[in-house]
PDB file of C-alpha atoms in Angstrom:
ATOM      1  CA  MET A  26     150.527  93.070  63.977  1.00 47.00           C
ATOM      2  CA  THR A  27     152.413  95.597  66.039  1.00 52.00           C
ATOM      3  CA  GLN A  28     152.464  95.819  69.790  1.00 55.00           C
ATOM      4  CA  HIS A  29     150.045  98.764  69.928  1.00 57.00           C
ATOM      5  CA  GLU A  30     147.366  97.399  67.591  1.00 63.00           C
ATOM      6  CA  PRO A  31     144.205  96.050  69.304  1.00 61.00           C
ATOM      7  CA  THR A  32     143.460  92.344  69.100  1.00 64.00           C
ATOM      8  CA  PRO A  33     140.708  91.740  66.540  1.00 66.00           C
ATOM      9  CA  ASN A  34     137.434  90.192  67.752  1.00 66.00           C
ATOM     10  CA  ARG A  35     137.297  86.683  66.294  1.00 71.00           C
ATOM     11  CA  PHE A  36     133.626  86.140  67.139  1.00 68.00           C
ATOM     12  CA  ALA A  37     130.575  88.036  66.008  1.00 72.00           C
ATOM     13  CA  ALA A  38     128.516  89.919  68.566  1.00 68.00           C
ATOM     14  CA  GLY A  39     125.926  87.670  70.194  1.00 66.00           C
ATOM     15  CA  THR A  40     127.882  84.451  69.667  1.00 70.00           C
ATOM     16  CA  PHE A  41     128.108  83.763  73.374  1.00 67.00           C
ATOM     17  CA  ALA A  42     125.321  83.897  75.939  1.00 70.00           C
ATOM     18  CA  PRO A  43     124.734  85.329  78.417  1.00 68.00           C
ATOM     19  CA  ASP A  44     126.001  88.662  77.147  1.00 64.00           C
ATOM     20  CA  PRO A  45     125.850  90.939  80.229  1.00 67.00           C
ATOM     21  CA  GLN A  46     125.314  94.626  79.604  1.00 72.00           C
ATOM     22  CA  PRO A  47     124.862  97.549  82.011  1.00 74.00           C
ATOM     23  CA  SER A  48     121.225  97.930  83.071  1.00 78.00           C
ATOM     24  CA  THR A  49     119.342 101.045  82.113  1.00 85.00           C
ATOM     25  CA  ARG A  50     118.128 103.438  84.785  1.00 84.00           C
ATOM     26  CA  ALA A  51     114.537 102.455  84.090  1.00 87.00           C
ATOM     27  CA  ALA A  52     115.355  98.763  84.566  1.00 87.00           C
ATOM     28  CA  MET A  53     117.185  99.410  87.854  1.00 87.00           C
ATOM     29  CA  LEU A  54     114.355 101.571  89.161  1.00 88.00           C
ATOM     30  CA  THR A  55     111.719  99.000  88.149  1.00 90.00           C
ATOM     31  CA  ALA A  56     113.587  96.142  89.833  1.00 89.00           C
ATOM     32  CA  GLN A  57     114.155  98.069  93.058  1.00 89.00           C
ATOM     33  CA  THR A  58     110.553  99.292  93.139  1.00 91.00           C
ATOM     34  CA  ARG A  59     109.291  95.722  92.713  1.00 92.00           C
ATOM     35  CA  LEU A  60     111.505  94.555  95.578  1.00 90.00           C
ATOM     36  CA  GLU A  61     110.424  97.358  97.908  1.00 88.00           C
ATOM     37  CA  LEU A  62     106.759  96.795  97.035  1.00 89.00           C
ATOM     38  CA  LYS A  63     107.002  93.102  97.886  1.00 89.00           C
ATOM     39  CA  LEU A  64     108.626  93.924 101.224  1.00 84.00           C
ATOM     40  CA  LEU A  65     105.881  96.432 102.032  1.00 83.00           C
ATOM     41  CA  LEU A  66     103.012  94.105 101.163  1.00 81.00           C
ATOM     42  CA  ARG A  67     104.505  91.098 102.971  1.00 81.00           C
ATOM     43  CA  ASN A  68     104.988  92.955 106.251  1.00 75.00           C
ATOM     44  CA  GLY A  69     102.097  92.338 108.637  1.00 71.00           C
ATOM     45  CA  GLU A  70     102.769  95.463 110.688  1.00 71.00           C
ATOM     46  CA  GLN A  71     102.856  97.543 107.508  1.00 72.00           C
ATOM     47  CA  LEU A  72      99.532  96.116 106.360  1.00 74.00           C
ATOM     48  CA  LEU A  73      98.033  96.942 109.756  1.00 73.00           C
ATOM     49  CA  LEU A  74      99.167 100.538 109.424  1.00 70.00           C
ATOM     50  CA  THR A  75      98.368 100.968 105.752  1.00 76.00           C
ATOM     51  CA  MET A  76      95.116  99.071 105.323  1.00 82.00           C
ATOM     52  CA  LEU A  77      93.361  97.743 108.424  1.00 85.00           C
ATOM     53  CA  ILE A  78      93.548 100.832 110.641  1.00 85.00           C
ATOM     54  CA  PRO A  79      92.361 103.320 107.947  1.00 87.00           C
ATOM     55  CA  ILE A  80      89.526 101.017 106.846  1.00 89.00           C
ATOM     56  CA  THR A  81      88.424 100.516 110.470  1.00 88.00           C
ATOM     57  CA  LEU A  82      88.517 104.258 111.079  1.00 86.00           C
ATOM     58  CA  LEU A  83      86.524 104.994 107.933  1.00 89.00           C
ATOM     59  CA  VAL A  84      83.771 102.466 108.613  1.00 88.00           C
ATOM     60  CA  GLY A  85      83.599 103.216 112.336  1.00 86.00           C
ATOM     61  CA  MET A  86      83.516 107.006 112.000  1.00 83.00           C
ATOM     62  CA  ALA A  87      80.942 106.812 109.215  1.00 83.00           C
ATOM     63  CA  LEU A  88      78.542 104.416 110.919  1.00 82.00           C
ATOM     64  CA  LEU A  89      78.911 104.999 114.660  1.00 76.00           C
ATOM     65  CA  PRO A  90      77.064 107.985 116.169  1.00 70.00           C
ATOM     66  CA  PHE A  91      79.343 110.789 117.381  1.00 61.00           C
ATOM     67  CA  GLY A  92      77.289 113.679 118.695  1.00 53.00           C
ATOM     68  CA  GLU A  93      75.101 115.381 116.123  1.00 51.00           C
ATOM     69  CA  VAL A  94      75.194 113.465 112.837  1.00 46.00           C
ATOM     70  CA  ALA A  95      75.469 115.705 109.794  1.00 52.00           C
ATOM     71  CA  ASP A  96      74.409 114.601 106.336  1.00 55.00           C
ATOM     72  CA  THR A  97      77.756 115.736 104.916  1.00 69.00           C
ATOM     73  CA  ARG A  98      79.902 114.120 107.612  1.00 77.00           C
ATOM     74  CA  ILE A  99      81.221 111.532 105.170  1.00 85.00           C
ATOM     75  CA  ASP A 100      82.705 114.356 103.076  1.00 85.00           C
ATOM     76  CA  THR A 101      84.992 115.200 105.999  1.00 85.00           C
ATOM     77  CA  ILE A 102      85.635 111.652 107.164  1.00 88.00           C
ATOM     78  CA  VAL A 103      86.940 110.299 103.840  1.00 91.00           C
ATOM     79  CA  PRO A 104      89.734 112.887 103.331  1.00 90.00           C
ATOM     80  CA  ALA A 105      90.663 112.680 107.016  1.00 89.00           C
ATOM     81  CA  VAL A 106      91.045 108.893 106.838  1.00 91.00           C
ATOM     82  CA  MET A 107      92.971 109.181 103.572  1.00 92.00           C
ATOM     83  CA  MET A 108      95.349 111.528 105.370  1.00 92.00           C
ATOM     84  CA  VAL A 109      95.835 108.897 108.080  1.00 91.00           C
ATOM     85  CA  ALA A 110      96.566 106.272 105.426  1.00 91.00           C
ATOM     86  CA  VAL A 111      99.128 108.469 103.671  1.00 93.00           C
ATOM     87  CA  MET A 112     100.810 109.383 106.955  1.00 92.00           C
ATOM     88  CA  SER A 113     100.917 105.744 108.078  1.00 89.00           C
ATOM     89  CA  THR A 114     102.451 104.468 104.849  1.00 90.00           C
ATOM     90  CA  ALA A 115     104.719 107.317 103.786  1.00 92.00           C
ATOM     91  CA  PHE A 116     105.947 108.493 107.190  1.00 94.00           C
ATOM     92  CA  THR A 117     105.616 105.974 110.012  1.00 90.00           C
ATOM     93  CA  GLY A 118     106.048 102.786 107.999  1.00 87.00           C
ATOM     94  CA  GLN A 119     108.814 104.223 105.853  1.00 90.00           C
ATOM     95  CA  ALA A 120     110.771 105.644 108.794  1.00 92.00           C
ATOM     96  CA  ILE A 121     110.651 102.357 110.722  1.00 90.00           C
ATOM     97  CA  ALA A 122     111.561 100.287 107.654  1.00 89.00           C
ATOM     98  CA  VAL A 123     114.540 102.495 106.786  1.00 91.00           C
ATOM     99  CA  GLY A 124     115.714 102.584 110.400  1.00 91.00           C
ATOM    100  CA  PHE A 125     115.804  98.795 110.704  1.00 90.00           C
ATOM    101  CA  ASP A 126     117.253  98.359 107.213  1.00 89.00           C
ATOM    102  CA  ARG A 127     120.151 100.488 108.409  1.00 90.00           C
ATOM    103  CA  ARG A 128     120.454  98.541 111.664  1.00 90.00           C
ATOM    104  CA  TYR A 129     120.628  95.147 109.951  1.00 88.00           C
ATOM    105  CA  GLY A 130     123.029  96.376 107.276  1.00 88.00           C
ATOM    106  CA  ALA A 131     120.590  95.975 104.375  1.00 84.00           C
ATOM    107  CA  LEU A 132     121.082  99.520 103.117  1.00 83.00           C
ATOM    108  CA  LYS A 133     124.835  99.253 103.550  1.00 83.00           C
ATOM    109  CA  ARG A 134     124.905  96.139 101.368  1.00 86.00           C
ATOM    110  CA  LEU A 135     122.635  97.738  98.783  1.00 81.00           C
ATOM    111  CA  GLY A 136     124.944 100.733  98.727  1.00 75.00           C
ATOM    112  CA  ALA A 137     127.847  98.424  97.867  1.00 77.00           C
ATOM    113  CA  THR A 138     126.090  97.055  94.775  1.00 79.00           C
ATOM    114  CA  ALA A 139     125.963  98.585  91.323  1.00 78.00           C
ATOM    115  CA  LEU A 140     122.616 100.151  92.219  1.00 81.00           C
ATOM    116  CA  PRO A 141     123.207 103.898  92.738  1.00 80.00           C
ATOM    117  CA  ARG A 142     121.970 105.689  95.819  1.00 78.00           C
ATOM    118  CA  TRP A 143     119.288 107.539  93.894  1.00 81.00           C
ATOM    119  CA  GLY A 144     117.936 104.158  92.753  1.00 83.00           C
ATOM    120  CA  ILE A 145     117.570 102.942  96.337  1.00 82.00           C
ATOM    121  CA  ILE A 146     115.727 106.071  97.470  1.00 83.00           C
ATOM    122  CA  ALA A 147     113.638 106.338  94.294  1.00 85.00           C
ATOM    123  CA  GLY A 148     112.634 102.680  94.546  1.00 86.00           C
ATOM    124  CA  LYS A 149     111.393 103.152  98.099  1.00 87.00           C
ATOM    125  CA  CYS A 150     109.470 106.285  97.117  1.00 86.00           C
ATOM    126  CA  ALA A 151     107.888 104.616  94.080  1.00 89.00           C
ATOM    127  CA  ALA A 152     106.793 101.608  96.150  1.00 90.00           C
ATOM    128  CA  VAL A 153     105.211 103.893  98.741  1.00 91.00           C
ATOM    129  CA  LEU A 154     103.397 105.836  96.009  1.00 91.00           C
ATOM    130  CA  ILE A 155     101.966 102.616  94.539  1.00 92.00           C
ATOM    131  CA  VAL A 156     100.690 101.528  97.969  1.00 90.00           C
ATOM    132  CA  VAL A 157      99.168 104.973  98.551  1.00 92.00           C
ATOM    133  CA  VAL A 158      97.355 104.768  95.209  1.00 92.00           C
ATOM    134  CA  LEU A 159      95.951 101.371  96.202  1.00 91.00           C
ATOM    135  CA  GLN A 160      94.888 102.792  99.562  1.00 91.00           C
ATOM    136  CA  ALA A 161      93.175 105.795  97.981  1.00 92.00           C
ATOM    137  CA  VAL A 162      91.253 103.619  95.525  1.00 93.00           C
ATOM    138  CA  LEU A 163      90.184 101.150  98.223  1.00 92.00           C
ATOM    139  CA  LEU A 164      89.164 103.838 100.720  1.00 92.00           C
ATOM    140  CA  GLY A 165      87.401 105.770  97.978  1.00 92.00           C
ATOM    141  CA  LEU A 166      85.342 102.739  96.987  1.00 93.00           C
ATOM    142  CA  ILE A 167      84.419 102.080 100.615  1.00 93.00           C
ATOM    143  CA  GLY A 168      83.520 105.746 101.001  1.00 91.00           C
ATOM    144  CA  VAL A 169      81.250 105.597  97.943  1.00 91.00           C
ATOM    145  CA  ALA A 170      79.542 102.543  99.440  1.00 92.00           C
ATOM    146  CA  LEU A 171      78.967 104.581 102.619  1.00 89.00           C
ATOM    147  CA  GLY A 172      77.426 107.503 100.726  1.00 88.00           C
ATOM    148  CA  TRP A 173      80.397 109.612  99.638  1.00 91.00           C
ATOM    149  CA  ARG A 174      79.724 111.327  96.298  1.00 88.00           C
ATOM    150  CA  PRO A 175      82.747 113.367  95.136  1.00 88.00           C
ATOM    151  CA  GLU A 176      82.878 115.251  91.838  1.00 87.00           C
ATOM    152  CA  LEU A 177      85.332 114.272  89.099  1.00 87.00           C
ATOM    153  CA  GLY A 178      87.132 117.623  89.342  1.00 89.00           C
ATOM    154  CA  GLY A 179      87.504 117.150  93.078  1.00 90.00           C
ATOM    155  CA  LEU A 180      88.963 113.691  92.580  1.00 93.00           C
ATOM    156  CA  ALA A 181      91.595 115.100  90.198  1.00 93.00           C
ATOM    157  CA  LEU A 182      92.561 117.836  92.661  1.00 94.00           C
ATOM    158  CA  GLY A 183      92.557 115.305  95.480  1.00 93.00           C
ATOM    159  CA  ALA A 184      94.958 113.046  93.579  1.00 94.00           C
ATOM    160  CA  VAL A 185      97.406 115.943  93.221  1.00 94.00           C
ATOM    161  CA  ILE A 186      97.195 116.771  96.941  1.00 95.00           C
ATOM    162  CA  ILE A 187      97.641 113.110  97.904  1.00 95.00           C
ATOM    163  CA  ALA A 188     100.771 112.936  95.723  1.00 94.00           C
ATOM    164  CA  LEU A 189     102.101 116.114  97.326  1.00 94.00           C
ATOM    165  CA  GLY A 190     101.332 114.854 100.830  1.00 94.00           C
ATOM    166  CA  THR A 191     102.939 111.500 100.064  1.00 94.00           C
ATOM    167  CA  ALA A 192     106.140 113.192  98.890  1.00 92.00           C
ATOM    168  CA  MET A 193     106.196 115.336 102.033  1.00 94.00           C
ATOM    169  CA  PHE A 194     105.714 112.429 104.435  1.00 95.00           C
ATOM    170  CA  VAL A 195     108.236 110.251 102.567  1.00 93.00           C
ATOM    171  CA  ALA A 196     110.824 113.008 102.954  1.00 92.00           C
ATOM    172  CA  MET A 197     110.036 113.225 106.672  1.00 94.00           C
ATOM    173  CA  GLY A 198     110.228 109.442 107.015  1.00 94.00           C
ATOM    174  CA  LEU A 199     113.593 109.267 105.249  1.00 92.00           C
ATOM    175  CA  LEU A 200     114.904 112.071 107.440  1.00 93.00           C
ATOM    176  CA  LEU A 201     113.844 110.298 110.631  1.00 94.00           C
ATOM    177  CA  GLY A 202     114.760 106.757 109.585  1.00 93.00           C
ATOM    178  CA  GLY A 203     118.017 107.759 107.940  1.00 91.00           C
ATOM    179  CA  THR A 204     119.512 109.699 110.830  1.00 92.00           C
ATOM    180  CA  LEU A 205     118.571 108.047 114.147  1.00 92.00           C
ATOM    181  CA  LYS A 206     119.016 104.597 115.684  1.00 93.00           C
ATOM    182  CA  ALA A 207     116.355 102.024 114.864  1.00 92.00           C
ATOM    183  CA  GLU A 208     114.982 101.811 118.433  1.00 92.00           C
ATOM    184  CA  ILE A 209     114.636 105.585 118.628  1.00 94.00           C
ATOM    185  CA  VAL A 210     113.018 105.675 115.198  1.00 94.00           C
ATOM    186  CA  LEU A 211     110.491 102.998 116.229  1.00 91.00           C
ATOM    187  CA  ALA A 212     109.441 104.910 119.342  1.00 94.00           C
ATOM    188  CA  LEU A 213     109.545 108.402 117.854  1.00 95.00           C
ATOM    189  CA  ALA A 214     107.730 107.480 114.631  1.00 93.00           C
ATOM    190  CA  ASN A 215     104.817 105.956 116.564  1.00 91.00           C
ATOM    191  CA  ILE A 216     104.666 108.850 119.013  1.00 94.00           C
ATOM    192  CA  LEU A 217     104.648 111.385 116.186  1.00 94.00           C
ATOM    193  CA  TRP A 218     101.930 109.356 114.427  1.00 92.00           C
ATOM    194  CA  PHE A 219      99.625 109.646 117.442  1.00 91.00           C
ATOM    195  CA  VAL A 220     100.490 113.306 118.005  1.00 93.00           C
ATOM    196  CA  MET A 221      99.855 114.290 114.386  1.00 92.00           C
ATOM    197  CA  LEU A 222      96.672 112.212 114.319  1.00 90.00           C
ATOM    198  CA  GLY A 223      95.417 114.018 117.412  1.00 89.00           C
ATOM    199  CA  ILE A 224      96.265 117.422 115.959  1.00 87.00           C
ATOM    200  CA  ALA A 225      94.608 116.600 112.643  1.00 84.00           C
ATOM    201  CA  SER A 226      91.426 115.522 114.449  1.00 82.00           C
ATOM    202  CA  ILE A 227      91.011 119.126 115.563  1.00 78.00           C
ATOM    203  CA  VAL A 228      90.160 119.927 111.939  1.00 69.00           C
ATOM    204  CA  PHE A 229      86.769 118.327 112.619  1.00 65.00           C
ATOM    205  CA  ALA A 230      86.045 121.108 115.120  1.00 58.00           C
ATOM    206  CA  ALA A 231      87.671 123.875 113.071  1.00 57.00           C
ATOM    207  CA  ASP A 232      84.445 125.891 112.844  1.00 61.00           C
ATOM    208  CA  ASP A 233      84.233 126.156 116.638  1.00 68.00           C
ATOM    209  CA  LEU A 234      87.879 127.055 117.208  1.00 70.00           C
ATOM    210  CA  PRO A 235      89.557 130.466 117.258  1.00 77.00           C
ATOM    211  CA  ALA A 236      91.178 131.436 113.969  1.00 78.00           C
ATOM    212  CA  ALA A 237      94.665 131.436 115.527  1.00 80.00           C
ATOM    213  CA  VAL A 238      94.269 127.838 116.746  1.00 81.00           C
ATOM    214  CA  ASN A 239      92.973 126.757 113.351  1.00 81.00           C
ATOM    215  CA  ILE A 240      96.033 128.257 111.652  1.00 86.00           C
ATOM    216  CA  LEU A 241      98.398 126.563 114.118  1.00 88.00           C
ATOM    217  CA  VAL A 242      96.734 123.203 113.462  1.00 87.00           C
ATOM    218  CA  ARG A 243      97.123 123.672 109.726  1.00 90.00           C
ATOM    219  CA  LEU A 244     100.824 124.427 110.130  1.00 93.00           C
ATOM    220  CA  VAL A 245     101.323 120.809 111.252  1.00 93.00           C
ATOM    221  CA  PRO A 246     101.809 118.368 108.323  1.00 94.00           C
ATOM    222  CA  SER A 247      98.823 116.165 109.224  1.00 93.00           C
ATOM    223  CA  GLY A 248      96.490 119.097 109.798  1.00 91.00           C
ATOM    224  CA  ALA A 249      97.605 120.775 106.578  1.00 93.00           C
ATOM    225  CA  LEU A 250      97.050 117.623 104.528  1.00 94.00           C
ATOM    226  CA  ALA A 251      93.658 116.838 106.093  1.00 91.00           C
ATOM    227  CA  GLU A 252      92.273 120.333 105.485  1.00 90.00           C
ATOM    228  CA  THR A 253      93.827 120.768 102.035  1.00 93.00           C
ATOM    229  CA  LEU A 254      92.619 117.353 100.889  1.00 93.00           C
ATOM    230  CA  GLU A 255      89.091 118.005 102.143  1.00 90.00           C
ATOM    231  CA  GLN A 256      88.923 121.273 100.208  1.00 91.00           C
ATOM    232  CA  ALA A 257      90.481 119.679  97.118  1.00 93.00           C
ATOM    233  CA  LEU A 258      87.894 116.888  97.041  1.00 91.00           C
ATOM    234  CA  ALA A 259      85.230 119.591  97.276  1.00 89.00           C
ATOM    235  CA  GLY A 260      86.732 121.294  94.198  1.00 89.00           C
ATOM    236  CA  ALA A 261      88.652 124.115  95.933  1.00 92.00           C
ATOM    237  CA  VAL A 262      92.369 124.838  96.170  1.00 92.00           C
ATOM    238  CA  ASP A 263      93.750 125.734  99.609  1.00 92.00           C
ATOM    239  CA  LEU A 264      96.844 127.774  98.742  1.00 94.00           C
ATOM    240  CA  PHE A 265      97.855 128.104 102.389  1.00 94.00           C
ATOM    241  CA  GLY A 266      97.747 124.345 102.885  1.00 93.00           C
ATOM    242  CA  VAL A 267      99.614 123.652  99.646  1.00 95.00           C
ATOM    243  CA  THR A 268     102.335 126.080 100.724  1.00 96.00           C
ATOM    244  CA  VAL A 269     102.651 124.363 104.110  1.00 96.00           C
ATOM    245  CA  LEU A 270     102.972 120.942 102.462  1.00 96.00           C
ATOM    246  CA  LEU A 271     105.603 122.238 100.030  1.00 96.00           C
ATOM    247  CA  VAL A 272     107.669 123.863 102.790  1.00 97.00           C
ATOM    248  CA  TRP A 273     107.615 120.756 104.997  1.00 96.00           C
ATOM    249  CA  GLY A 274     108.505 118.557 102.031  1.00 93.00           C
ATOM    250  CA  LEU A 275     111.342 120.732 100.727  1.00 94.00           C
ATOM    251  CA  VAL A 276     112.911 121.285 104.147  1.00 95.00           C
ATOM    252  CA  SER A 277     112.660 117.607 105.114  1.00 92.00           C
ATOM    253  CA  GLY A 278     113.996 116.534 101.735  1.00 90.00           C
ATOM    254  CA  ALA A 279     116.961 118.888 101.928  1.00 91.00           C
ATOM    255  CA  LEU A 280     117.833 117.746 105.456  1.00 91.00           C
ATOM    256  CA  ALA A 281     117.448 114.076 104.501  1.00 88.00           C
ATOM    257  CA  ALA A 282     119.723 114.540 101.467  1.00 84.00           C
ATOM    258  CA  ARG A 283     122.372 116.076 103.712  1.00 87.00           C
ATOM    259  CA  TRP A 284     122.208 113.836 106.798  1.00 88.00           C
ATOM    260  CA  PHE A 285     120.864 110.496 105.498  1.00 86.00           C
ATOM    261  CA  ARG A 286     123.215 107.620 106.411  1.00 85.00           C
ATOM    262  CA  PHE A 287     123.201 104.136 104.881  1.00 82.00           C
ATOM    263  CA  GLU A 288     124.694 102.560 108.033  1.00 78.00           C
TER     264      GLU A 288
END
């Protein structure tokens, strides 16, 4: 055997165990998604934002008398509360979680592992999407119990709009949580949650407002999602609202990709 010849393998493949091999992208994404989902569901503050507050809003707004009670009020309440749930999970909760993960060095340590950056971000997004699906199903069932009767076509359109709104708010949450200090993120995310909730509530009075004010409300992410989701569940497509959601999502995503910091 010459100096340049490779040493022959004396043992057949599989003789020794364990036999570590590089993980596939699907396996890495599944593992990271499972981890992020466990962290979301074990966090009491996250559960308050994602489950308890939306359910309380839905039941309270549907049952308590607020002015003149319309027979179709539940058709407006359900999409509005679903918007609150999506915003709470995908934006506020995600921004705060990312901000404190950066503060405590969790993201920095993840970035030093074999898991690529896209796997970290994709895992967080997938976990948020799973929680949003659970929220939508739970709120939908409660809404049906309270008299909500959507059509199947409306439910399909609504699912698409919820997915679009989730992607938009996740991008906004990553932008906020990935660029500012954790304390600033905590304060700003909660302030923006209340501000966007207040703006979206104006959609309830959209028929009594000037057209210019209605358009301005729908230019805000929460207002756009609330109105677009309500129309989608009724079987209509709001092209203006879809465009607003796409623009907010693309701009936030591009800025997050450029400025996001792991430490």
